[in-house]
Short mmCIF file of C-alpha atoms and ligand atoms in Angstrom, two decimals:
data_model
loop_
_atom_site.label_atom_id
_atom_site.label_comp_id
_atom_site.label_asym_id
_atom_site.label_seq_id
_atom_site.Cartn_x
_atom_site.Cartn_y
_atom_site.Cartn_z
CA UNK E 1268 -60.91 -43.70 -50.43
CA UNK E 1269 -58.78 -43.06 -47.35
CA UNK E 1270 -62.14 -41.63 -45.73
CA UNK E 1271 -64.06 -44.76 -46.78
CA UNK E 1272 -60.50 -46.92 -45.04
CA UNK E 1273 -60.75 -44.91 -42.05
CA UNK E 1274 -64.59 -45.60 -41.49
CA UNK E 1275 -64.15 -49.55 -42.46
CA UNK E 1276 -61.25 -49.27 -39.66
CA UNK E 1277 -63.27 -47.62 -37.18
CA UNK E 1278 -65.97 -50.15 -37.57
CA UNK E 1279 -63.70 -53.02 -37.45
CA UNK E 1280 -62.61 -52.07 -34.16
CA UNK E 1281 -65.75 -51.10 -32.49
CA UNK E 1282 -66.94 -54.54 -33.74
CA UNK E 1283 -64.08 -56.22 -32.16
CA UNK E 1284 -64.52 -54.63 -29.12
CA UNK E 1285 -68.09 -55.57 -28.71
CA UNK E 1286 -67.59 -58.99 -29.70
CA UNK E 1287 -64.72 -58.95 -27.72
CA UNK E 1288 -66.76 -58.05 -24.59
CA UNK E 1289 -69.69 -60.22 -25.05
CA UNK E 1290 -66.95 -62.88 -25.30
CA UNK E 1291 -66.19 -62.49 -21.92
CA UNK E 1292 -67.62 -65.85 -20.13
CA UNK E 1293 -68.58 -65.75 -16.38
CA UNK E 1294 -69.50 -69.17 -14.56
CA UNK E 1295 -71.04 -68.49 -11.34
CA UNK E 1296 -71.52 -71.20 -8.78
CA UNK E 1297 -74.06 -70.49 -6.49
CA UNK E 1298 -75.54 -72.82 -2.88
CA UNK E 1299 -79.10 -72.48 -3.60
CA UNK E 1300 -82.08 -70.54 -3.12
CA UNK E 1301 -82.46 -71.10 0.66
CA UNK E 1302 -83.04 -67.60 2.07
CA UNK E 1303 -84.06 -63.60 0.56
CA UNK E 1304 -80.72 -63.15 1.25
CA UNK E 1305 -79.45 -65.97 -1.36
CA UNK E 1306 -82.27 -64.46 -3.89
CA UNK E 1307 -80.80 -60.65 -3.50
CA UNK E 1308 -77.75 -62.01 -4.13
CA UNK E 1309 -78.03 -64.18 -6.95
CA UNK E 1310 -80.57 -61.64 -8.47
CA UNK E 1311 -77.53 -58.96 -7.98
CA UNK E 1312 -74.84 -60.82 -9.97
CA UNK E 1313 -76.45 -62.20 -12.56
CA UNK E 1314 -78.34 -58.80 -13.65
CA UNK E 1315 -75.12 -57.09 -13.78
CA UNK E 1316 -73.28 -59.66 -15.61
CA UNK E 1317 -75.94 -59.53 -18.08
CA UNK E 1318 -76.07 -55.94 -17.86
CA UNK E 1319 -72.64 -55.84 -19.28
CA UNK E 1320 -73.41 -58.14 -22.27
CA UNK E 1321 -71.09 -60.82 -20.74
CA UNK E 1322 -72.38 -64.59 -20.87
CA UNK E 1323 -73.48 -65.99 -17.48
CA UNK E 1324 -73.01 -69.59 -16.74
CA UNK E 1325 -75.29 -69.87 -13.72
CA UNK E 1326 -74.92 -73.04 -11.43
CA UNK E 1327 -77.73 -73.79 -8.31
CA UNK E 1328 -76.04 -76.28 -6.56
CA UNK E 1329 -79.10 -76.66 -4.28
CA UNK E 1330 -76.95 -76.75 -1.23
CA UNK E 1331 -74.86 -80.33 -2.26
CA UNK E 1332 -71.24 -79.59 -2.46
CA UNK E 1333 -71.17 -82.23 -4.83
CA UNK E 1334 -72.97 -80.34 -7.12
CA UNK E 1335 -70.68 -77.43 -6.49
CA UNK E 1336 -67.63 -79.75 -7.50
CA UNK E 1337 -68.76 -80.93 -10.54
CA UNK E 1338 -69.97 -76.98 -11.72
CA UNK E 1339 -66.80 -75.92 -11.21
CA UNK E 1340 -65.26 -79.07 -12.96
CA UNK E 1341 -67.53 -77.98 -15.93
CA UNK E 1342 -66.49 -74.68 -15.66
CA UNK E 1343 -63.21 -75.82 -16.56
CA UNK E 1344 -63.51 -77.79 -19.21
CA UNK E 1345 -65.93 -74.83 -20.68
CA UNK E 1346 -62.65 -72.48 -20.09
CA UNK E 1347 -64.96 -69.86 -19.07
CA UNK E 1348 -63.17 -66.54 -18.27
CA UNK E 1349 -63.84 -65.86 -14.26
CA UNK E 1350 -65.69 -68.36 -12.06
CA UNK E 1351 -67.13 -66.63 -9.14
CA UNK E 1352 -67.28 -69.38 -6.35
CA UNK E 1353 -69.32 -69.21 -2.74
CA UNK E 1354 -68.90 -72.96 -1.14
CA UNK E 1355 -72.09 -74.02 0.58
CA UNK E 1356 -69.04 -75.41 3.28
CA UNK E 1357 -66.44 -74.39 4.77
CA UNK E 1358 -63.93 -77.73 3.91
CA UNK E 1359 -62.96 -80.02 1.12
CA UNK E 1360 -62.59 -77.74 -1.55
CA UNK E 1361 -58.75 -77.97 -1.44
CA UNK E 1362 -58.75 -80.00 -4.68
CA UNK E 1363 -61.00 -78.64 -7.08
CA UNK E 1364 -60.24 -74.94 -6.42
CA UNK E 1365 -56.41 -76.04 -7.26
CA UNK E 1366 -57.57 -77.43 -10.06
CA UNK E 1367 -59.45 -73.89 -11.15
CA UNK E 1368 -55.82 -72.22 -10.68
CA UNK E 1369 -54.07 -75.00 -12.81
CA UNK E 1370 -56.63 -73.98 -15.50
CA UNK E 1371 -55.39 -70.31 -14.63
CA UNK E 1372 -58.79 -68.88 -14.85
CA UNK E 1373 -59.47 -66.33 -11.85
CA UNK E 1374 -61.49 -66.99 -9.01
CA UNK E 1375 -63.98 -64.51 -6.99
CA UNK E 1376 -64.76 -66.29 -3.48
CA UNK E 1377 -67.89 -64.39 -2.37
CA UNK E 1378 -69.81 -64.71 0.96
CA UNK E 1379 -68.99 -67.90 2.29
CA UNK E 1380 -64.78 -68.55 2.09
CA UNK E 1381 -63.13 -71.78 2.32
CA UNK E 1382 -61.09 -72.67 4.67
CA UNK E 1383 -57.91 -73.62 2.17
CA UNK E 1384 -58.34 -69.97 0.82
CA UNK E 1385 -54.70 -69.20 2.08
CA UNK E 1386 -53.61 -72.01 -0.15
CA UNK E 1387 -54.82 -70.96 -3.55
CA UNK E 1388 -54.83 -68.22 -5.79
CA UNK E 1389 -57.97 -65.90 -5.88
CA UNK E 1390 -58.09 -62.11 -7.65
CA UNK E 1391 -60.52 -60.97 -4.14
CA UNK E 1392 -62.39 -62.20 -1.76
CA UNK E 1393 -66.01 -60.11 -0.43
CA UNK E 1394 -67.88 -61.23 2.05
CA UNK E 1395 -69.90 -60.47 5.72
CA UNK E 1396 -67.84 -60.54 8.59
CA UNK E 1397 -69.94 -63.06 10.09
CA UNK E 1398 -67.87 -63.55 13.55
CA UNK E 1399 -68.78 -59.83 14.45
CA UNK E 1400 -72.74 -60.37 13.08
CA UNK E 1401 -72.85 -62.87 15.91
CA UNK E 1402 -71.45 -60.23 18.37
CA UNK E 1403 -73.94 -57.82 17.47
CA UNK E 1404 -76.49 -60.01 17.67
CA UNK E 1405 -75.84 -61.14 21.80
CA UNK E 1406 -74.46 -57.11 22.49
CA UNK E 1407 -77.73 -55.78 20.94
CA UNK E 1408 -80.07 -57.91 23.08
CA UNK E 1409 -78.60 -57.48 26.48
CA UNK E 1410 -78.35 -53.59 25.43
CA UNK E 1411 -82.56 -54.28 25.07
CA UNK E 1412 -82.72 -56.35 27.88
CA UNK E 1413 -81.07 -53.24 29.65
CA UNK E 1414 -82.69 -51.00 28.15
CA UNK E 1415 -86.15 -52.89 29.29
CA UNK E 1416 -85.10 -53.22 33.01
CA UNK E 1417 -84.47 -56.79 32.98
CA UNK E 1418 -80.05 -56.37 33.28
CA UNK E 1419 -81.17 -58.66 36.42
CA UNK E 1420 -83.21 -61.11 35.32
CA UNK E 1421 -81.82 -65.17 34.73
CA UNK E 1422 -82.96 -64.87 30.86
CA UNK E 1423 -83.50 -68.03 28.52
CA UNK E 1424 -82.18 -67.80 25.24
CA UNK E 1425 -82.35 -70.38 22.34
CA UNK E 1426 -80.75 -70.26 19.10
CA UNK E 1427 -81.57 -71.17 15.22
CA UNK E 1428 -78.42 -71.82 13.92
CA UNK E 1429 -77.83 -71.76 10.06
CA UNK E 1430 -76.47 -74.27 7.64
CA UNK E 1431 -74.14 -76.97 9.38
CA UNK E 1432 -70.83 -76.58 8.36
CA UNK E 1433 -71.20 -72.91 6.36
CA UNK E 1434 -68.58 -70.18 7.79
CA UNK E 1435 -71.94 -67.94 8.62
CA UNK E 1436 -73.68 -70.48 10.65
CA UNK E 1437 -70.32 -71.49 12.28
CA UNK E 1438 -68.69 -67.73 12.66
CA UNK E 1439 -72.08 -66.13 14.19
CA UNK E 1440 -72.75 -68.83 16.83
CA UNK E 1441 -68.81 -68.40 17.87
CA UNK E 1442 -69.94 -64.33 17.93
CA UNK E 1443 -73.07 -65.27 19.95
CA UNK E 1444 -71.17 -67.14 22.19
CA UNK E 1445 -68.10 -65.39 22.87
CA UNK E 1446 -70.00 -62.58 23.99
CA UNK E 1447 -72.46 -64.76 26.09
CA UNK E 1448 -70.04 -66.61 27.83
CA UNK E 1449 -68.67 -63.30 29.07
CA UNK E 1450 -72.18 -62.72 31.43
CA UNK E 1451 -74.27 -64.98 33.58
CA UNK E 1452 -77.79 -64.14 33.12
CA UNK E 1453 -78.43 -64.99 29.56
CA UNK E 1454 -78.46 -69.12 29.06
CA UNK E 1455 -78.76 -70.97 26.04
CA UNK E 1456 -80.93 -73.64 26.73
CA UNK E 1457 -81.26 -74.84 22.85
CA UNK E 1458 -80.05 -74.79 19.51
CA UNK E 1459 -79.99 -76.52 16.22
CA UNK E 1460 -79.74 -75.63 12.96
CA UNK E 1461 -82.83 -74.88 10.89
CA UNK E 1462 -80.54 -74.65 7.75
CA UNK E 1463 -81.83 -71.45 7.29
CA UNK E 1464 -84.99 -71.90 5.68
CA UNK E 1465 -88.29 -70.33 6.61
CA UNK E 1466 -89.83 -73.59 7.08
CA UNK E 1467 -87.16 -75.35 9.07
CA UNK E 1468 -87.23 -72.52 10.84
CA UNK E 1469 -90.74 -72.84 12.38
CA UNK E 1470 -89.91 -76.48 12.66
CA UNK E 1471 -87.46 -76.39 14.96
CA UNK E 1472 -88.90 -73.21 16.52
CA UNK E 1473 -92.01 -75.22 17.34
CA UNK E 1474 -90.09 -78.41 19.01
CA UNK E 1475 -88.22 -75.81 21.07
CA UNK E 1476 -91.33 -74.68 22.24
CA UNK E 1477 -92.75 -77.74 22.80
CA UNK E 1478 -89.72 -78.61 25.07
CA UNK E 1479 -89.71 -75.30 27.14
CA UNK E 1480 -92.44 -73.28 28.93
CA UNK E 1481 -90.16 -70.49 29.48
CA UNK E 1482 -88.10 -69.26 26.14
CA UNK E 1483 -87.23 -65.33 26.54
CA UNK E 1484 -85.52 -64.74 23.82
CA UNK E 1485 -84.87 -66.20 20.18
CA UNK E 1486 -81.38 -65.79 18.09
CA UNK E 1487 -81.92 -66.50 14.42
CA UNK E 1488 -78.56 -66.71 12.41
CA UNK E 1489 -81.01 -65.33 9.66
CA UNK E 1490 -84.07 -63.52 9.14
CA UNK E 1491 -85.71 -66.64 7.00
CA UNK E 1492 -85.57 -68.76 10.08
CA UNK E 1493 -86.67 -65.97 12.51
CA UNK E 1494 -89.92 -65.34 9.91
CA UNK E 1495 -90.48 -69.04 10.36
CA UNK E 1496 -90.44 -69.36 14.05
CA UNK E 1497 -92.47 -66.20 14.19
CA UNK E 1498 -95.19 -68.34 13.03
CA UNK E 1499 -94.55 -71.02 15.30
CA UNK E 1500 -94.75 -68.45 18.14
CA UNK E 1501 -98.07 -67.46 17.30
CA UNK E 1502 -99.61 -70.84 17.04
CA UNK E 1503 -98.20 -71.31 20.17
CA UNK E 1504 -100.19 -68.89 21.73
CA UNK E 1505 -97.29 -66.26 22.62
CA UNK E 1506 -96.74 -63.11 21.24
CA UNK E 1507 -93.97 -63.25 19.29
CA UNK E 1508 -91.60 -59.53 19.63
CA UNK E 1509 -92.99 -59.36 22.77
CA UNK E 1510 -93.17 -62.88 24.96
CA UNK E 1511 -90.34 -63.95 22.94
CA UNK E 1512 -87.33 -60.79 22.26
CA UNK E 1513 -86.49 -61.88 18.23
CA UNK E 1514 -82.86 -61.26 16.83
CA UNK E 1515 -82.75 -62.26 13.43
CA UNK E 1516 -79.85 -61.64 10.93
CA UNK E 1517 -79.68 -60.43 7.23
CA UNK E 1518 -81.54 -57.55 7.13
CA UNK E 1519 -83.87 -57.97 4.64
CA UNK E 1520 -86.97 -56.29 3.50
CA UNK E 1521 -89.76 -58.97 5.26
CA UNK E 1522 -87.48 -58.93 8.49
CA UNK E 1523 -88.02 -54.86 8.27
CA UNK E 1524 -92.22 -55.69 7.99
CA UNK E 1525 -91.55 -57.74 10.59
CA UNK E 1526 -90.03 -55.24 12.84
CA UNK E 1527 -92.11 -52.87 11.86
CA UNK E 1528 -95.71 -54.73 13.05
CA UNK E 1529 -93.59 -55.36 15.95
CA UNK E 1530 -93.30 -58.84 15.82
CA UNK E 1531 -89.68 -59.11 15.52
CA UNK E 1532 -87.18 -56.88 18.06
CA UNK E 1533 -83.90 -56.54 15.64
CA UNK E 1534 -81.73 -57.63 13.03
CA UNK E 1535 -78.34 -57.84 11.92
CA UNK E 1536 -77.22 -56.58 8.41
CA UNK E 1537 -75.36 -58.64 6.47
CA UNK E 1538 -74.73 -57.34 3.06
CA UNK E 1539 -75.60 -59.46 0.06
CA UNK E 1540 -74.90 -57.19 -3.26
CA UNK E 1541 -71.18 -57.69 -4.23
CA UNK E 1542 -71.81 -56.64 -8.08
CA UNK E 1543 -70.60 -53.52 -8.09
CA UNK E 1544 -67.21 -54.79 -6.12
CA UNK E 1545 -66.69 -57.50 -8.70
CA UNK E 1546 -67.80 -56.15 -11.87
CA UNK E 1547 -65.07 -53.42 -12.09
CA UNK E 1548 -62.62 -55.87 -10.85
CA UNK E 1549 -63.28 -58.48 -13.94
CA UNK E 1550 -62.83 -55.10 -16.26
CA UNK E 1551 -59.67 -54.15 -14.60
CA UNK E 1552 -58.59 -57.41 -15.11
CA UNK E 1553 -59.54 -57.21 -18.73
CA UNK E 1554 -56.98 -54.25 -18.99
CA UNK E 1555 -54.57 -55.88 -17.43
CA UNK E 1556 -54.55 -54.69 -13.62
CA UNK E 1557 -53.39 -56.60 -10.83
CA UNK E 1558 -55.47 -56.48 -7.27
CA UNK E 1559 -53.68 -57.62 -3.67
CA UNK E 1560 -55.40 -61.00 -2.41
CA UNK E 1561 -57.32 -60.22 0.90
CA UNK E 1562 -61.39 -60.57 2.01
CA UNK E 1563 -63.21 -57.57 1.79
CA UNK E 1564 -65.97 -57.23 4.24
CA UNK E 1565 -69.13 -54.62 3.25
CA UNK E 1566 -70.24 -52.08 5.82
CA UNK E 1567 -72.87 -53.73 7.62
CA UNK E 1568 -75.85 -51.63 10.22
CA UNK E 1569 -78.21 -52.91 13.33
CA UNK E 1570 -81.59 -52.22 12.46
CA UNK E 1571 -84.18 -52.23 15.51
CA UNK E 1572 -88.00 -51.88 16.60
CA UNK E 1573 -87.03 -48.96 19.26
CA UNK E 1574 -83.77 -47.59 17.36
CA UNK E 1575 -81.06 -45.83 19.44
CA UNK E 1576 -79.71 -48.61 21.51
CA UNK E 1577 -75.96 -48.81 21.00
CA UNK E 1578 -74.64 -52.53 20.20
CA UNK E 1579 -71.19 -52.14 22.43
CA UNK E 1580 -70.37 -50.78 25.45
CA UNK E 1581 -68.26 -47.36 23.63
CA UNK E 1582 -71.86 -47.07 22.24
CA UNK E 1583 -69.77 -46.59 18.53
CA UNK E 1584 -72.47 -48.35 16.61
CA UNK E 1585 -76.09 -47.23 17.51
CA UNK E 1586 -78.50 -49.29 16.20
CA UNK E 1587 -80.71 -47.67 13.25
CA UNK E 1588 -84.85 -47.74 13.73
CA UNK E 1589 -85.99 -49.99 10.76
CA UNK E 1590 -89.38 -48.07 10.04
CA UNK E 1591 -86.41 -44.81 8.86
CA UNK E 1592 -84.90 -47.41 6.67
CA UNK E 1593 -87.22 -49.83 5.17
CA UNK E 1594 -88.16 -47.74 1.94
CA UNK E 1595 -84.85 -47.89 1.25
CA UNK E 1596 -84.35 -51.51 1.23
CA UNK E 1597 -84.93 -53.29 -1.98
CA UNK E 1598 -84.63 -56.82 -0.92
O1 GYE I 564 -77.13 -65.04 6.08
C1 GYE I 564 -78.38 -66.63 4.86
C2 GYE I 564 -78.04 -67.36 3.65
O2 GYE I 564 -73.97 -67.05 3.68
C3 GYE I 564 -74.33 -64.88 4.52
O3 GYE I 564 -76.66 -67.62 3.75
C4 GYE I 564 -74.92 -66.06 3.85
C5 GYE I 564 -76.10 -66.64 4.57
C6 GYE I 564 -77.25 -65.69 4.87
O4 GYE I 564 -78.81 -68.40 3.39
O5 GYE I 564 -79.63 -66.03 4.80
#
């Protein structure tokens, strides 16, 4: 008898355990699907939530912030456990994110943060430190431009940028230009968003070259858009990787091809897999832990056609050949 109590214990609690973890409800509001970069990350966070047997309420907001309000509104009134929040924006998300610490339910701001994030409560913030993916993307092309003899050459430069009003398209033009502004022989003679999307991307690429014979280089604020105007080049009649020097940022698999056939010079990492920072965090939280407030940025590489070229002047960062990488990459 006290065997047969000890066994109906035991199951009782490993019962209530897994019910109690499959209980755990995570509402995730995502932008959209715009880029690989979006995919790998949605892809990322959802598998692992699943993996864990938690439910996964899943929101595309297909890049309205409207859309975003009104997920995380429903979110609410679901009283899921942890909403997981990247704002398509940088502003106007005072109100509603107030309201998700009223409900006392904890937040994850990934990727893109708002700009009242000093104003509300969040458990952690992970993200790419998009300010210094700008940086690297000017520092690494005068390093090539160096690097190819042409330090003396008046070079024309134009620029895709991303999203209007996201802290990635806003933070890595500021990182293009700060370091620009500091020299005299690379100009920016255009740039406009191509929101970044593939085919906005060859869009705007091809008005750009439309308007000017004499484009040198192309800065893509993501590897989408640089894919995009890749195509453009080409039906231009110019070799793209070679008439045209192409930055791109993300670092994603088809940027690597690119790179690879040589039709793209370089691009930026910016890290989209955050599952294995959050996950633990939601099951610390679970047991009761507490974690300091403050935005975690991933490590984040240069990957290159030639390899070797440092991105500042110390040389601390070289710049990592993508062909010795690209098996690797699995996005
Ligand atoms: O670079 C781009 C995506 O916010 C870092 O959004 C993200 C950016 C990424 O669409 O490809």
């Amino acid at each position: 008898m006290k065997k047969f109590l000890t066994i109906a214990i035991a199951l009782v609690l490993v019962i209530g355990c897994v019910a109690n973890a499959s209980a755990i409800t995570v509402g995730f509001s995502q932008v959209g699907q715009e880029s690989d970069w979006r995919t790998a990350n949605t892809d990322d966070m959802c598998a692992a939530i699943e993996a864990e047997g938690w439910t996964l309420v899943y929101d595309d907001a297909q890049q309205k912030q409207e859309n975003q309000v009104k997920a995380l509104r429903n979110f609410i009134t679901q009283g899921v456990d942890y909403i997981l929040f990247t704002g398509v924006v940088t502003t106007g998300w005072d109100e509603v994110l107030k309201e998700v610490n009223e409900a006392e339910i904890p937040l994850f701001l990934l990727d893109r943060m708002p700009d009242c994030m000093d104003e509300i409560d969040y458990v952690a913030a992970f993200g790419g430190d998009f300010l210094e993916e700008g940086r690297r993307m000017a520092r690494w092309t005068i390093n090539y431009l160096a690097a190819q003899g042409r330090a003396d050459e008046e070079i024309n430069v134009v620029i895709l940028e991303g999203t209007t009003g996201a802290a990635a398209a806003t933070d890595r033009t500021k990182g293009i230009m700060e370091v620009l502004d500091k020299q005299d022989k690379l100009k920016v003679i255009a740039s406009q968003t191509g929101n970044f999307t593939r085919a906005e991307g060859q869009a705007v690429m091809e008005s750009f070259l439309k308007a000017h014979e004499d484009i040198d280089v192309l800065l893509a604020e993501n590897d989408d858009m640089a894919l995009g105007a890749i195509d453009a080049i080409k039906a231009a009649g110019k070799v793209p990787g070679k008439d045209i020097i192409i930055v791109g940022c993300d670092s994603v698999k088809a940027a690597f091809d690119a790179i690879v056939a040589g039709e793209m010079n370089c691009t930026v990492e910016c890290n989209p897999l955050y599952s294995s920072a959050v996950i633990p965090m939601i099951k610390g939280l679970e047991e009761g832990k507490t974690y300091e407030k403050g935005v975690v940025h991933p490590e984040e590489g240069v990957f290159c056609m030639d390899g070797g070229i440092p991105y500042d002047e110390a040389g601390e960062l070289l710049s990592v050949k993508a062909a010795d990488v690209i098996d690797e990459r699995k996005y």
